Amino acid sequence: MSDFRRTAVVTVTFNSERVIEGFLHSLLRQSYKHFILYVIDNASTDRTLEILAGYRDHRIMLVSNKRNVGVASANNQGIRAGLEARCDSVLFINNDTEFDSELLKVLRDGLLQYQSD
C-alpha cells in the first residue's frame, strides 16, 4: 500500500486578486503540511501575481503563462509539475474557495482508507 505523503494542489488563476488571499489563507493553515501548491496563472492582468509574490512559502510554486491557455491545459501543467516533484496525489481546487484546516487531512485519510479496502 502506498502512503500518500505529498499532495500536489493545483489551482488555475486568471485575475483572481479578489479571492486568492482567502484561498491561500485556507491552504496554508492546513493541519496536513505535506503539499505543494501549483498556481498556474493564465496571464492575469490584475494584482494576482503581485499578491502571490508576497507569500514566501516554499510550498507555493507559480507557473506564469504568457497567454490564457484555458483551464484544462493549465490543469495539465499542474499535473505534470506534481508528477515531476514525485507527488503521490493531485487535488484540483478552485481558488475562489475557502475551507477549514482539516481538508487535506480528511481527503488524504479517505484515499488511504479507499486503498486499503
CSV table of C-alpha atoms in Angstrom, one decimal:
chain,number,residue,atom,x,y,z
A,1,MET,CA,0.0,0.0,0.0
A,2,SER,CA,1.4,3.4,-1.0
A,3,ASP,CA,1.3,6.1,1.6
A,4,PHE,CA,0.1,9.5,0.2
A,5,ARG,CA,2.9,11.6,1.6
A,6,ARG,CA,2.8,14.6,-0.6
A,7,THR,CA,-0.1,16.1,-2.5
A,8,ALA,CA,0.1,18.4,-5.5
A,9,VAL,CA,-2.6,21.0,-5.0
A,10,VAL,CA,-3.4,22.6,-8.4
A,11,THR,CA,-5.3,25.9,-8.9
A,12,VAL,CA,-5.7,27.9,-12.0
A,13,THR,CA,-5.8,31.7,-11.7
A,14,PHE,CA,-6.9,34.4,-14.0
A,15,ASN,CA,-7.5,37.8,-12.5
A,16,SER,CA,-8.1,36.3,-9.1
A,17,GLU,CA,-7.0,39.2,-6.9
A,18,ARG,CA,-10.3,39.4,-5.0
A,19,VAL,CA,-10.2,35.7,-3.9
A,20,ILE,CA,-6.7,34.5,-3.8
A,21,GLU,CA,-5.8,35.7,-0.3
A,22,GLY,CA,-8.7,33.8,1.3
A,23,PHE,CA,-7.8,30.7,-0.6
A,24,LEU,CA,-4.1,30.9,0.4
A,25,HIS,CA,-5.0,31.6,4.0
A,26,SER,CA,-7.2,28.4,4.0
A,27,LEU,CA,-4.5,26.3,2.3
A,28,LEU,CA,-1.5,27.5,4.4
A,29,ARG,CA,-3.3,26.7,7.7
A,30,GLN,CA,-3.8,23.1,6.8
A,31,SER,CA,-3.0,20.6,9.6
A,32,TYR,CA,-1.6,18.3,6.8
A,33,LYS,CA,1.5,20.1,5.7
A,34,HIS,CA,2.9,17.8,3.1
A,35,PHE,CA,1.7,19.5,-0.1
A,36,ILE,CA,2.9,21.7,-2.9
A,37,LEU,CA,0.6,24.3,-4.3
A,38,TYR,CA,0.9,24.8,-8.0
A,39,VAL,CA,-0.6,28.1,-9.0
A,40,ILE,CA,-1.0,28.1,-12.8
A,41,ASP,CA,-1.7,31.6,-13.8
A,42,ASN,CA,-3.3,32.2,-17.2
A,43,ALA,CA,-1.9,35.7,-17.9
A,44,SER,CA,-3.6,37.7,-15.2
A,45,THR,CA,-3.6,41.4,-15.7
A,46,ASP,CA,-4.8,42.4,-12.2
A,47,ARG,CA,-2.8,42.1,-8.9
A,48,THR,CA,-2.9,38.3,-8.7
A,49,LEU,CA,0.8,37.8,-9.4
A,50,GLU,CA,1.8,40.7,-7.1
A,51,ILE,CA,-0.3,39.1,-4.3
A,52,LEU,CA,1.2,35.7,-4.9
A,53,ALA,CA,4.8,37.2,-4.8
A,54,GLY,CA,4.1,38.4,-1.3
A,55,TYR,CA,3.9,34.9,0.0
A,56,ARG,CA,7.2,33.4,0.9
A,57,ASP,CA,6.2,29.8,1.5
A,58,HIS,CA,8.4,27.2,-0.2
A,59,ARG,CA,5.4,25.1,-1.0
A,60,ILE,CA,3.9,27.7,-3.4
A,61,MET,CA,5.1,27.2,-7.0
A,62,LEU,CA,3.9,29.6,-9.6
A,63,VAL,CA,3.7,28.8,-13.3
A,64,SER,CA,3.0,32.0,-15.2
A,65,ASN,CA,1.6,31.6,-18.7
A,66,LYS,CA,2.2,34.4,-21.2
A,67,ARG,CA,-1.4,33.8,-22.5
A,68,ASN,CA,-4.6,32.3,-21.3
A,69,VAL,CA,-4.2,28.6,-22.2
A,70,GLY,CA,-7.5,27.6,-20.6
A,71,VAL,CA,-8.4,25.6,-17.5
A,72,ALA,CA,-7.8,22.1,-19.0
A,73,SER,CA,-4.3,22.9,-20.3
A,74,ALA,CA,-3.4,24.7,-17.1
A,75,ASN,CA,-4.6,21.8,-15.0
A,76,ASN,CA,-2.4,19.5,-17.2
A,77,GLN,CA,0.6,21.8,-16.4
A,78,GLY,CA,-0.1,21.3,-12.7
A,79,ILE,CA,-0.3,17.5,-13.1
A,80,ARG,CA,3.0,17.4,-14.9
A,81,ALA,CA,4.7,19.6,-12.3
A,82,GLY,CA,3.3,17.5,-9.5
A,83,LEU,CA,4.5,14.3,-11.1
A,84,GLU,CA,7.9,15.7,-11.7
A,85,ALA,CA,8.0,16.6,-8.0
A,86,ARG,CA,7.0,12.9,-7.2
A,87,CYS,CA,3.8,13.9,-5.5
A,88,ASP,CA,1.6,10.9,-4.7
A,89,SER,CA,-1.8,12.6,-5.3
A,90,VAL,CA,-3.3,15.6,-7.0
A,91,LEU,CA,-6.1,17.8,-5.8
A,92,PHE,CA,-7.7,20.3,-8.2
A,93,ILE,CA,-9.3,23.2,-6.4
A,94,ASN,CA,-10.8,26.5,-7.4
A,95,ASN,CA,-9.1,29.5,-5.9
A,96,ASP,CA,-12.4,31.1,-5.0
A,97,THR,CA,-12.9,28.6,-2.3
A,98,GLU,CA,-12.1,28.8,1.4
A,99,PHE,CA,-12.1,25.7,3.6
A,100,ASP,CA,-11.3,24.5,7.1
A,101,SER,CA,-7.9,23.4,8.3
A,102,GLU,CA,-8.6,19.7,8.1
A,103,LEU,CA,-9.5,19.5,4.3
A,104,LEU,CA,-6.2,17.9,3.1
A,105,LYS,CA,-6.0,15.5,6.1
A,106,VAL,CA,-9.6,14.3,5.6
A,107,LEU,CA,-9.0,13.8,1.8
A,108,ARG,CA,-5.7,12.0,2.5
A,109,ASP,CA,-7.2,9.7,5.1
A,110,GLY,CA,-10.0,8.9,2.7
A,111,LEU,CA,-7.5,8.0,0.0
A,112,LEU,CA,-5.6,5.7,2.4
A,113,GLN,CA,-8.9,4.1,3.5
A,114,TYR,CA,-10.0,3.5,0.0
A,115,GLN,CA,-6.7,2.0,-0.9
A,116,SER,CA,-6.7,-0.4,2.0
A,117,ASP,CA,-10.3,-1.7,1.2
